[in-house]
Structures are given as structure tokens and as C-alpha cells.
Amino acid sequence: CSFCSKPYSKKHFNQVSHLIPEGLGNRELISKEECNNCNSKYSKIDQSLVELFGPHKAYYGVKGKGKIKPFKTKSGFSW
């Protein structure tokens, strides 16, 4: 693993690890050098990035894992 140096085994490297979060529109760039444990751990950071870029995704019509979702702030403002 690139992060924790765990040696490769099919058991610990069987999840798809996106280099750029799938929620930001990435479907193709994946890493085969990230173990399942680190993939799960760093997916929390991925979610934060997706939320950070929410307004940009809505403005540019970027599809995440599903359809294009409108961006809404806590105060009710939406794009």
C-alpha cells in the first residue's frame, strides 16, 4: 500500500480506490496501490472534498455517483 506499506494480497486490495473522488465525476482514474483499510480511512477525506466543491459541481453540471444534484446551503440558498 502506498500509504501504510502493507504488502499486496488479493484479500486486502480488492476495493476500487479512486485517485480523484467518484463524487467529483471521476470514473476512470483508480489506484491499485491502496489497501482496503486505507481506502476506507481516506474516503472520509474524499467526502469532504465532494462537499467543498458542491457549488462548482452544480454550476458546471458535474455528475457524481448519480444524477446532478442541486447545491443547497444550510441557510436554504440553492444553485
PDB file of N, CA, C and O in Angstrom:
ATOM      1  N   CYS A   1       0.843  -1.188   0.000  1.00  0.00           N
ATOM      2  CA  CYS A   1       0.000   0.000   0.000  1.00  0.00           C
ATOM      3  C   CYS A   1       0.888   1.252   0.000  1.00  0.00           C
ATOM      4  O   CYS A   1       1.878   1.312   0.725  1.00  0.00           O
ATOM      5  N   SER A   2       0.500   2.221  -0.790  1.00  0.00           N
ATOM      6  CA  SER A   2       1.249   3.475  -0.869  1.00  0.00           C
ATOM      7  C   SER A   2       1.240   4.247   0.443  1.00  0.00           C
ATOM      8  O   SER A   2       2.139   5.036   0.701  1.00  0.00           O
ATOM      9  N   PHE A   3       0.230   4.012   1.268  1.00  0.00           N
ATOM     10  CA  PHE A   3       0.094   4.785   2.496  1.00  0.00           C
ATOM     11  C   PHE A   3       0.646   4.071   3.723  1.00  0.00           C
ATOM     12  O   PHE A   3       1.336   4.660   4.533  1.00  0.00           O
ATOM     13  N   CYS A   4       0.335   2.792   3.865  1.00  0.00           N
ATOM     14  CA  CYS A   4       0.725   2.076   5.093  1.00  0.00           C
ATOM     15  C   CYS A   4       1.774   0.990   4.849  1.00  0.00           C
ATOM     16  O   CYS A   4       2.182   0.319   5.790  1.00  0.00           O
ATOM     17  N   SER A   5       2.189   0.807   3.612  1.00  0.00           N
ATOM     18  CA  SER A   5       3.217  -0.171   3.224  1.00  0.00           C
ATOM     19  C   SER A   5       2.802  -1.631   3.419  1.00  0.00           C
ATOM     20  O   SER A   5       3.650  -2.518   3.456  1.00  0.00           O
ATOM     21  N   LYS A   6       1.508  -1.895   3.518  1.00  0.00           N
ATOM     22  CA  LYS A   6       1.029  -3.281   3.612  1.00  0.00           C
ATOM     23  C   LYS A   6       1.349  -3.995   2.301  1.00  0.00           C
ATOM     24  O   LYS A   6       1.110  -3.448   1.230  1.00  0.00           O
ATOM     25  N   PRO A   7       1.897  -5.208   2.376  1.00  0.00           N
ATOM     26  CA  PRO A   7       2.196  -5.935   1.140  1.00  0.00           C
ATOM     27  C   PRO A   7       0.908  -6.364   0.422  1.00  0.00           C
ATOM     28  O   PRO A   7      -0.112  -6.590   1.050  1.00  0.00           O
ATOM     29  N   TYR A   8       1.020  -6.507  -0.899  1.00  0.00           N
ATOM     30  CA  TYR A   8      -0.146  -6.852  -1.704  1.00  0.00           C
ATOM     31  C   TYR A   8      -0.654  -8.262  -1.397  1.00  0.00           C
ATOM     32  O   TYR A   8       0.109  -9.206  -1.259  1.00  0.00           O
ATOM     33  N   SER A   9      -1.974  -8.367  -1.295  1.00  0.00           N
ATOM     34  CA  SER A   9      -2.667  -9.657  -1.272  1.00  0.00           C
ATOM     35  C   SER A   9      -4.078  -9.395  -1.798  1.00  0.00           C
ATOM     36  O   SER A   9      -4.627  -8.318  -1.594  1.00  0.00           O
ATOM     37  N   LYS A  10      -4.653 -10.345  -2.497  1.00  0.00           N
ATOM     38  CA  LYS A  10      -5.995 -10.163  -3.065  1.00  0.00           C
ATOM     39  C   LYS A  10      -7.020  -9.845  -1.993  1.00  0.00           C
ATOM     40  O   LYS A  10      -7.974  -9.119  -2.225  1.00  0.00           O
ATOM     41  N   LYS A  11      -6.809 -10.384  -0.809  1.00  0.00           N
ATOM     42  CA  LYS A  11      -7.751 -10.174   0.292  1.00  0.00           C
ATOM     43  C   LYS A  11      -7.782  -8.713   0.756  1.00  0.00           C
ATOM     44  O   LYS A  11      -8.829  -8.197   1.120  1.00  0.00           O
ATOM     45  N   HIS A  12      -6.635  -8.033   0.744  1.00  0.00           N
ATOM     46  CA  HIS A  12      -6.549  -6.677   1.272  1.00  0.00           C
ATOM     47  C   HIS A  12      -6.532  -5.584   0.202  1.00  0.00           C
ATOM     48  O   HIS A  12      -6.461  -4.401   0.527  1.00  0.00           O
ATOM     49  N   PHE A  13      -6.582  -5.963  -1.067  1.00  0.00           N
ATOM     50  CA  PHE A  13      -6.558  -4.979  -2.155  1.00  0.00           C
ATOM     51  C   PHE A  13      -7.667  -5.267  -3.164  1.00  0.00           C
ATOM     52  O   PHE A  13      -7.439  -5.294  -4.360  1.00  0.00           O
ATOM     53  N   ASN A  14      -8.889  -5.472  -2.699  1.00  0.00           N
ATOM     54  CA  ASN A  14      -9.964  -5.827  -3.636  1.00  0.00           C
ATOM     55  C   ASN A  14     -11.032  -4.749  -3.782  1.00  0.00           C
ATOM     56  O   ASN A  14     -12.005  -4.940  -4.480  1.00  0.00           O
ATOM     57  N   GLN A  15     -10.873  -3.602  -3.149  1.00  0.00           N
ATOM     58  CA  GLN A  15     -11.812  -2.491  -3.332  1.00  0.00           C
ATOM     59  C   GLN A  15     -11.283  -1.535  -4.390  1.00  0.00           C
ATOM     60  O   GLN A  15     -10.077  -1.406  -4.575  1.00  0.00           O
ATOM     61  N   VAL A  16     -12.186  -0.858  -5.081  1.00  0.00           N
ATOM     62  CA  VAL A  16     -11.791   0.140  -6.073  1.00  0.00           C
ATOM     63  C   VAL A  16     -11.439   1.429  -5.338  1.00  0.00           C
ATOM     64  O   VAL A  16     -12.231   1.950  -4.560  1.00  0.00           O
ATOM     65  N   SER A  17     -10.252   1.917  -5.585  1.00  0.00           N
ATOM     66  CA  SER A  17      -9.769   3.143  -4.953  1.00  0.00           C
ATOM     67  C   SER A  17      -9.598   4.218  -6.016  1.00  0.00           C
ATOM     68  O   SER A  17      -8.723   4.124  -6.874  1.00  0.00           O
ATOM     69  N   HIS A  18     -10.432   5.246  -5.982  1.00  0.00           N
ATOM     70  CA  HIS A  18     -10.374   6.318  -6.975  1.00  0.00           C
ATOM     71  C   HIS A  18      -9.307   7.342  -6.589  1.00  0.00           C
ATOM     72  O   HIS A  18      -9.248   7.772  -5.432  1.00  0.00           O
ATOM     73  N   LEU A  19      -8.470   7.743  -7.553  1.00  0.00           N
ATOM     74  CA  LEU A  19      -7.453   8.757  -7.292  1.00  0.00           C
ATOM     75  C   LEU A  19      -8.086  10.124  -7.063  1.00  0.00           C
ATOM     76  O   LEU A  19      -7.613  10.913  -6.256  1.00  0.00           O
ATOM     77  N   ILE A  20      -9.128  10.399  -7.801  1.00  0.00           N
ATOM     78  CA  ILE A  20      -9.954  11.596  -7.613  1.00  0.00           C
ATOM     79  C   ILE A  20     -11.326  11.058  -7.235  1.00  0.00           C
ATOM     80  O   ILE A  20     -11.814  10.123  -7.855  1.00  0.00           O
ATOM     81  N   PRO A  21     -11.973  11.620  -6.217  1.00  0.00           N
ATOM     82  CA  PRO A  21     -13.249  11.051  -5.757  1.00  0.00           C
ATOM     83  C   PRO A  21     -14.263  10.862  -6.884  1.00  0.00           C
ATOM     84  O   PRO A  21     -14.411  11.714  -7.765  1.00  0.00           O
ATOM     85  N   GLU A  22     -14.964   9.758  -6.817  1.00  0.00           N
ATOM     86  CA  GLU A  22     -16.014   9.467  -7.791  1.00  0.00           C
ATOM     87  C   GLU A  22     -17.111  10.519  -7.721  1.00  0.00           C
ATOM     88  O   GLU A  22     -17.742  10.850  -8.716  1.00  0.00           O
ATOM     89  N   GLY A  23     -17.345  11.070  -6.547  1.00  0.00           N
ATOM     90  CA  GLY A  23     -18.350  12.106  -6.372  1.00  0.00           C
ATOM     91  C   GLY A  23     -18.020  13.404  -7.095  1.00  0.00           C
ATOM     92  O   GLY A  23     -18.865  14.272  -7.252  1.00  0.00           O
ATOM     93  N   LEU A  24     -16.778  13.545  -7.569  1.00  0.00           N
ATOM     94  CA  LEU A  24     -16.384  14.713  -8.359  1.00  0.00           C
ATOM     95  C   LEU A  24     -16.404  14.412  -9.856  1.00  0.00           C
ATOM     96  O   LEU A  24     -15.936  15.198 -10.660  1.00  0.00           O
ATOM     97  N   GLY A  25     -16.932  13.244 -10.207  1.00  0.00           N
ATOM     98  CA  GLY A  25     -17.095  12.908 -11.612  1.00  0.00           C
ATOM     99  C   GLY A  25     -16.077  11.924 -12.157  1.00  0.00           C
ATOM    100  O   GLY A  25     -16.158  11.533 -13.317  1.00  0.00           O
ATOM    101  N   ASN A  26     -15.097  11.507 -11.362  1.00  0.00           N
ATOM    102  CA  ASN A  26     -14.075  10.573 -11.837  1.00  0.00           C
ATOM    103  C   ASN A  26     -14.632   9.157 -11.913  1.00  0.00           C
ATOM    104  O   ASN A  26     -15.122   8.620 -10.938  1.00  0.00           O
ATOM    105  N   ARG A  27     -14.533   8.551 -13.081  1.00  0.00           N
ATOM    106  CA  ARG A  27     -14.975   7.175 -13.254  1.00  0.00           C
ATOM    107  C   ARG A  27     -13.813   6.267 -13.659  1.00  0.00           C
ATOM    108  O   ARG A  27     -13.933   5.062 -13.642  1.00  0.00           O
ATOM    109  N   GLU A  28     -12.684   6.871 -14.072  1.00  0.00           N
ATOM    110  CA  GLU A  28     -11.629   6.076 -14.693  1.00  0.00           C
ATOM    111  C   GLU A  28     -10.318   6.038 -13.919  1.00  0.00           C
ATOM    112  O   GLU A  28      -9.598   5.044 -14.013  1.00  0.00           O
ATOM    113  N   LEU A  29      -9.948   7.086 -13.223  1.00  0.00           N
ATOM    114  CA  LEU A  29      -8.646   7.129 -12.560  1.00  0.00           C
ATOM    115  C   LEU A  29      -8.703   6.392 -11.234  1.00  0.00           C
ATOM    116  O   LEU A  29      -9.256   6.893 -10.257  1.00  0.00           O
ATOM    117  N   ILE A  30      -8.139   5.187 -11.219  1.00  0.00           N
ATOM    118  CA  ILE A  30      -8.148   4.389 -10.000  1.00  0.00           C
ATOM    119  C   ILE A  30      -6.717   4.003  -9.627  1.00  0.00           C
ATOM    120  O   ILE A  30      -5.807   4.039 -10.447  1.00  0.00           O
ATOM    121  N   SER A  31      -6.525   3.642  -8.371  1.00  0.00           N
ATOM    122  CA  SER A  31      -5.235   3.202  -7.870  1.00  0.00           C
ATOM    123  C   SER A  31      -5.326   1.734  -7.468  1.00  0.00           C
ATOM    124  O   SER A  31      -6.270   1.330  -6.813  1.00  0.00           O
ATOM    125  N   LYS A  32      -4.331   0.985  -7.849  1.00  0.00           N
ATOM    126  CA  LYS A  32      -4.258  -0.413  -7.434  1.00  0.00           C
ATOM    127  C   LYS A  32      -3.236  -0.558  -6.312  1.00  0.00           C
ATOM    128  O   LYS A  32      -2.845  -1.655  -5.972  1.00  0.00           O
ATOM    129  N   GLU A  33      -2.802   0.564  -5.757  1.00  0.00           N
ATOM    130  CA  GLU A  33      -1.776   0.568  -4.731  1.00  0.00           C
ATOM    131  C   GLU A  33      -2.288   1.102  -3.397  1.00  0.00           C
ATOM    132  O   GLU A  33      -1.540   1.674  -2.617  1.00  0.00           O
ATOM    133  N   GLU A  34      -3.574   0.937  -3.140  1.00  0.00           N
ATOM    134  CA  GLU A  34      -4.168   1.380  -1.877  1.00  0.00           C
ATOM    135  C   GLU A  34      -4.973   0.228  -1.290  1.00  0.00           C
ATOM    136  O   GLU A  34      -5.888  -0.287  -1.925  1.00  0.00           O
ATOM    137  N   CYS A  35      -4.636  -0.175  -0.074  1.00  0.00           N
ATOM    138  CA  CYS A  35      -5.325  -1.304   0.562  1.00  0.00           C
ATOM    139  C   CYS A  35      -6.743  -0.908   0.981  1.00  0.00           C
ATOM    140  O   CYS A  35      -7.079   0.274   1.049  1.00  0.00           O
ATOM    141  N   ASN A  36      -7.557  -1.903   1.253  1.00  0.00           N
ATOM    142  CA  ASN A  36      -8.951  -1.662   1.646  1.00  0.00           C
ATOM    143  C   ASN A  36      -9.041  -0.788   2.892  1.00  0.00           C
ATOM    144  O   ASN A  36      -9.899   0.090   2.979  1.00  0.00           O
ATOM    145  N   ASN A  37      -8.171  -1.023   3.868  1.00  0.00           N
ATOM    146  CA  ASN A  37      -8.202  -0.268   5.115  1.00  0.00           C
ATOM    147  C   ASN A  37      -7.935   1.224   4.863  1.00  0.00           C
ATOM    148  O   ASN A  37      -8.671   2.087   5.346  1.00  0.00           O
ATOM    149  N   CYS A  38      -6.902   1.530   4.099  1.00  0.00           N
ATOM    150  CA  CYS A  38      -6.596   2.935   3.797  1.00  0.00           C
ATOM    151  C   CYS A  38      -7.667   3.546   2.895  1.00  0.00           C
ATOM    152  O   CYS A  38      -8.009   4.722   3.040  1.00  0.00           O
ATOM    153  N   ASN A  39      -8.206   2.773   1.969  1.00  0.00           N
ATOM    154  CA  ASN A  39      -9.283   3.256   1.108  1.00  0.00           C
ATOM    155  C   ASN A  39     -10.485   3.691   1.949  1.00  0.00           C
ATOM    156  O   ASN A  39     -11.059   4.756   1.734  1.00  0.00           O
ATOM    157  N   SER A  40     -10.850   2.886   2.930  1.00  0.00           N
ATOM    158  CA  SER A  40     -11.967   3.233   3.819  1.00  0.00           C
ATOM    159  C   SER A  40     -11.640   4.459   4.670  1.00  0.00           C
ATOM    160  O   SER A  40     -12.468   5.343   4.852  1.00  0.00           O
ATOM    161  N   LYS A  41     -10.425   4.490   5.162  1.00  0.00           N
ATOM    162  CA  LYS A  41      -9.983   5.591   6.031  1.00  0.00           C
ATOM    163  C   LYS A  41      -9.982   6.922   5.276  1.00  0.00           C
ATOM    164  O   LYS A  41     -10.474   7.931   5.774  1.00  0.00           O
ATOM    165  N   TYR A  42      -9.437   6.931   4.066  1.00  0.00           N
ATOM    166  CA  TYR A  42      -9.315   8.179   3.311  1.00  0.00           C
ATOM    167  C   TYR A  42     -10.580   8.542   2.545  1.00  0.00           C
ATOM    168  O   TYR A  42     -10.674   9.644   2.006  1.00  0.00           O
ATOM    169  N   SER A  43     -11.563   7.675   2.511  1.00  0.00           N
ATOM    170  CA  SER A  43     -12.819   8.023   1.845  1.00  0.00           C
ATOM    171  C   SER A  43     -13.527   9.152   2.586  1.00  0.00           C
ATOM    172  O   SER A  43     -14.315   9.887   1.986  1.00  0.00           O
ATOM    173  N   LYS A  44     -13.242   9.313   3.856  1.00  0.00           N
ATOM    174  CA  LYS A  44     -13.814  10.437   4.627  1.00  0.00           C
ATOM    175  C   LYS A  44     -13.292  11.768   4.093  1.00  0.00           C
ATOM    176  O   LYS A  44     -14.021  12.747   4.026  1.00  0.00           O
ATOM    177  N   ILE A  45     -12.027  11.791   3.699  1.00  0.00           N
ATOM    178  CA  ILE A  45     -11.457  12.997   3.105  1.00  0.00           C
ATOM    179  C   ILE A  45     -12.090  13.241   1.742  1.00  0.00           C
ATOM    180  O   ILE A  45     -12.404  14.381   1.386  1.00  0.00           O
ATOM    181  N   ASP A  46     -12.291  12.172   0.979  1.00  0.00           N
ATOM    182  CA  ASP A  46     -12.947  12.296  -0.320  1.00  0.00           C
ATOM    183  C   ASP A  46     -14.317  12.948  -0.186  1.00  0.00           C
ATOM    184  O   ASP A  46     -14.676  13.827  -0.965  1.00  0.00           O
ATOM    185  N   GLN A  47     -15.083  12.526   0.810  1.00  0.00           N
ATOM    186  CA  GLN A  47     -16.422  13.089   1.019  1.00  0.00           C
ATOM    187  C   GLN A  47     -16.343  14.577   1.341  1.00  0.00           C
ATOM    188  O   GLN A  47     -17.148  15.365   0.869  1.00  0.00           O
ATOM    189  N   SER A  48     -15.343  14.979   2.114  1.00  0.00           N
ATOM    190  CA  SER A  48     -15.162  16.399   2.429  1.00  0.00           C
ATOM    191  C   SER A  48     -14.850  17.199   1.171  1.00  0.00           C
ATOM    192  O   SER A  48     -15.343  18.316   1.002  1.00  0.00           O
ATOM    193  N   LEU A  49     -14.042  16.645   0.283  1.00  0.00           N
ATOM    194  CA  LEU A  49     -13.736  17.320  -0.984  1.00  0.00           C
ATOM    195  C   LEU A  49     -14.982  17.464  -1.850  1.00  0.00           C
ATOM    196  O   LEU A  49     -15.207  18.506  -2.457  1.00  0.00           O
ATOM    197  N   VAL A  50     -15.785  16.426  -1.901  1.00  0.00           N
ATOM    198  CA  VAL A  50     -17.021  16.473  -2.686  1.00  0.00           C
ATOM    199  C   VAL A  50     -17.934  17.577  -2.154  1.00  0.00           C
ATOM    200  O   VAL A  50     -18.499  18.355  -2.921  1.00  0.00           O
ATOM    201  N   GLU A  51     -18.050  17.692  -0.845  1.00  0.00           N
ATOM    202  CA  GLU A  51     -18.882  18.734  -0.239  1.00  0.00           C
ATOM    203  C   GLU A  51     -18.291  20.120  -0.493  1.00  0.00           C
ATOM    204  O   GLU A  51     -19.019  21.070  -0.760  1.00  0.00           O
ATOM    205  N   LEU A  52     -16.967  20.246  -0.422  1.00  0.00           N
ATOM    206  CA  LEU A  52     -16.300  21.528  -0.662  1.00  0.00           C
ATOM    207  C   LEU A  52     -16.572  22.045  -2.072  1.00  0.00           C
ATOM    208  O   LEU A  52     -16.797  23.229  -2.286  1.00  0.00           O
ATOM    209  N   PHE A  53     -16.560  21.130  -3.039  1.00  0.00           N
ATOM    210  CA  PHE A  53     -16.770  21.517  -4.424  1.00  0.00           C
ATOM    211  C   PHE A  53     -18.228  21.439  -4.859  1.00  0.00           C
ATOM    212  O   PHE A  53     -18.522  21.535  -6.045  1.00  0.00           O
ATOM    213  N   GLY A  54     -19.157  21.306  -3.926  1.00  0.00           N
ATOM    214  CA  GLY A  54     -20.577  21.221  -4.244  1.00  0.00           C
ATOM    215  C   GLY A  54     -21.096  22.324  -5.143  1.00  0.00           C
ATOM    216  O   GLY A  54     -21.751  22.050  -6.152  1.00  0.00           O
ATOM    217  N   PRO A  55     -20.804  23.595  -4.827  1.00  0.00           N
ATOM    218  CA  PRO A  55     -21.301  24.675  -5.699  1.00  0.00           C
ATOM    219  C   PRO A  55     -20.741  24.589  -7.116  1.00  0.00           C
ATOM    220  O   PRO A  55     -21.454  24.829  -8.084  1.00  0.00           O
ATOM    221  N   HIS A  56     -19.477  24.224  -7.243  1.00  0.00           N
ATOM    222  CA  HIS A  56     -18.859  24.114  -8.565  1.00  0.00           C
ATOM    223  C   HIS A  56     -19.469  22.956  -9.352  1.00  0.00           C
ATOM    224  O   HIS A  56     -19.684  23.066 -10.554  1.00  0.00           O
ATOM    225  N   LYS A  57     -19.735  21.841  -8.661  1.00  0.00           N
ATOM    226  CA  LYS A  57     -20.366  20.704  -9.329  1.00  0.00           C
ATOM    227  C   LYS A  57     -21.732  21.083  -9.878  1.00  0.00           C
ATOM    228  O   LYS A  57     -22.075  20.752 -11.006  1.00  0.00           O
ATOM    229  N   ALA A  58     -22.500  21.798  -9.073  1.00  0.00           N
ATOM    230  CA  ALA A  58     -23.838  22.206  -9.505  1.00  0.00           C
ATOM    231  C   ALA A  58     -23.758  23.193 -10.666  1.00  0.00           C
ATOM    232  O   ALA A  58     -24.498  23.067 -11.641  1.00  0.00           O
ATOM    233  N   TYR A  59     -22.857  24.158 -10.579  1.00  0.00           N
ATOM    234  CA  TYR A  59     -22.720  25.182 -11.611  1.00  0.00           C
ATOM    235  C   TYR A  59     -22.308  24.572 -12.949  1.00  0.00           C
ATOM    236  O   TYR A  59     -22.845  24.912 -13.997  1.00  0.00           O
ATOM    237  N   TYR A  60     -21.327  23.661 -12.916  1.00  0.00           N
ATOM    238  CA  TYR A  60     -20.807  23.076 -14.143  1.00  0.00           C
ATOM    239  C   TYR A  60     -21.523  21.794 -14.566  1.00  0.00           C
ATOM    240  O   TYR A  60     -21.209  21.208 -15.582  1.00  0.00           O
ATOM    241  N   GLY A  61     -22.485  21.349 -13.783  1.00  0.00           N
ATOM    242  CA  GLY A  61     -23.260  20.170 -14.143  1.00  0.00           C
ATOM    243  C   GLY A  61     -22.477  18.874 -14.057  1.00  0.00           C
ATOM    244  O   GLY A  61     -22.681  17.971 -14.858  1.00  0.00           O
ATOM    245  N   VAL A  62     -21.576  18.783 -13.085  1.00  0.00           N
ATOM    246  CA  VAL A  62     -20.767  17.574 -12.921  1.00  0.00           C
ATOM    247  C   VAL A  62     -21.596  16.501 -12.228  1.00  0.00           C
ATOM    248  O   VAL A  62     -22.175  16.738 -11.173  1.00  0.00           O
ATOM    249  N   LYS A  63     -21.636  15.325 -12.826  1.00  0.00           N
ATOM    250  CA  LYS A  63     -22.349  14.210 -12.216  1.00  0.00           C
ATOM    251  C   LYS A  63     -21.410  13.502 -11.247  1.00  0.00           C
ATOM    252  O   LYS A  63     -20.258  13.251 -11.564  1.00  0.00           O
ATOM    253  N   GLY A  64     -21.923  13.204 -10.080  1.00  0.00           N
ATOM    254  CA  GLY A  64     -21.159  12.432  -9.113  1.00  0.00           C
ATOM    255  C   GLY A  64     -21.458  10.966  -9.305  1.00  0.00           C
ATOM    256  O   GLY A  64     -21.445  10.452 -10.415  1.00  0.00           O
ATOM    257  N   LYS A  65     -21.809  10.297  -8.234  1.00  0.00           N
ATOM    258  CA  LYS A  65     -22.139   8.877  -8.331  1.00  0.00           C
ATOM    259  C   LYS A  65     -23.497   8.667  -8.980  1.00  0.00           C
ATOM    260  O   LYS A  65     -23.780   7.614  -9.509  1.00  0.00           O
ATOM    261  N   GLY A  66     -24.352   9.649  -8.935  1.00  0.00           N
ATOM    262  CA  GLY A  66     -25.686   9.514  -9.513  1.00  0.00           C
ATOM    263  C   GLY A  66     -25.976  10.670 -10.434  1.00  0.00           C
ATOM    264  O   GLY A  66     -25.163  11.065 -11.246  1.00  0.00           O
ATOM    265  N   LYS A  67     -27.144  11.265 -10.255  1.00  0.00           N
ATOM    266  CA  LYS A  67     -27.533  12.389 -11.107  1.00  0.00           C
ATOM    267  C   LYS A  67     -26.919  13.686 -10.583  1.00  0.00           C
ATOM    268  O   LYS A  67     -26.333  13.728  -9.516  1.00  0.00           O
ATOM    269  N   ILE A  68     -27.090  14.751 -11.346  1.00  0.00           N
ATOM    270  CA  ILE A  68     -26.619  16.061 -10.918  1.00  0.00           C
ATOM    271  C   ILE A  68     -27.541  16.547  -9.810  1.00  0.00           C
ATOM    272  O   ILE A  68     -28.760  16.594  -9.976  1.00  0.00           O
ATOM    273  N   LYS A  69     -26.959  16.900  -8.683  1.00  0.00           N
ATOM    274  CA  LYS A  69     -27.748  17.341  -7.542  1.00  0.00           C
ATOM    275  C   LYS A  69     -27.590  18.841  -7.353  1.00  0.00           C
ATOM    276  O   LYS A  69     -26.487  19.361  -7.444  1.00  0.00           O
ATOM    277  N   PRO A  70     -28.679  19.563  -7.080  1.00  0.00           N
ATOM    278  CA  PRO A  70     -28.543  20.984  -6.797  1.00  0.00           C
ATOM    279  C   PRO A  70     -27.818  21.173  -5.472  1.00  0.00           C
ATOM    280  O   PRO A  70     -27.918  20.349  -4.575  1.00  0.00           O
ATOM    281  N   PHE A  71     -27.066  22.246  -5.380  1.00  0.00           N
ATOM    282  CA  PHE A  71     -26.335  22.543  -4.154  1.00  0.00           C
ATOM    283  C   PHE A  71     -27.201  23.416  -3.264  1.00  0.00           C
ATOM    284  O   PHE A  71     -27.760  24.402  -3.710  1.00  0.00           O
ATOM    285  N   LYS A  72     -27.310  23.063  -2.006  1.00  0.00           N
ATOM    286  CA  LYS A  72     -28.077  23.846  -1.045  1.00  0.00           C
ATOM    287  C   LYS A  72     -27.224  24.114   0.184  1.00  0.00           C
ATOM    288  O   LYS A  72     -26.576  23.212   0.701  1.00  0.00           O
ATOM    289  N   THR A  73     -27.227  25.376   0.638  1.00  0.00           N
ATOM    290  CA  THR A  73     -26.508  25.724   1.856  1.00  0.00           C
ATOM    291  C   THR A  73     -27.410  25.508   3.056  1.00  0.00           C
ATOM    292  O   THR A  73     -28.618  25.283   2.920  1.00  0.00           O
ATOM    293  N   LYS A  74     -26.826  25.598   4.251  1.00  0.00           N
ATOM    294  CA  LYS A  74     -27.612  25.426   5.467  1.00  0.00           C
ATOM    295  C   LYS A  74     -28.682  26.511   5.622  1.00  0.00           C
ATOM    296  O   LYS A  74     -29.708  26.284   6.231  1.00  0.00           O
ATOM    297  N   SER A  75     -28.414  27.686   5.055  1.00  0.00           N
ATOM    298  CA  SER A  75     -29.392  28.770   5.168  1.00  0.00           C
ATOM    299  C   SER A  75     -30.512  28.678   4.131  1.00  0.00           C
ATOM    300  O   SER A  75     -31.433  29.480   4.133  1.00  0.00           O
ATOM    301  N   GLY A  76     -30.437  27.685   3.233  1.00  0.00           N
ATOM    302  CA  GLY A  76     -31.518  27.482   2.268  1.00  0.00           C
ATOM    303  C   GLY A  76     -31.217  27.981   0.869  1.00  0.00           C
ATOM    304  O   GLY A  76     -32.001  27.773  -0.046  1.00  0.00           O
ATOM    305  N   PHE A  77     -30.085  28.660   0.689  1.00  0.00           N
ATOM    306  CA  PHE A  77     -29.704  29.147  -0.650  1.00  0.00           C
ATOM    307  C   PHE A  77     -29.366  27.946  -1.526  1.00  0.00           C
ATOM    308  O   PHE A  77     -28.703  27.032  -1.104  1.00  0.00           O
ATOM    309  N   SER A  78     -29.846  27.927  -2.755  1.00  0.00           N
ATOM    310  CA  SER A  78     -29.530  26.804  -3.657  1.00  0.00           C
ATOM    311  C   SER A  78     -29.119  27.319  -5.009  1.00  0.00           C
ATOM    312  O   SER A  78     -29.458  28.421  -5.427  1.00  0.00           O
ATOM    313  N   TRP A  79     -28.398  26.471  -5.748  1.00  0.00           N
ATOM    314  CA  TRP A  79     -27.930  26.772  -7.108  1.00  0.00           C
ATOM    315  C   TRP A  79     -28.791  26.008  -8.082  1.00  0.00           C
ATOM    316  O   TRP A  79     -29.032  24.873  -7.964  1.00  0.00           O
TER     317      TRP A  79
END
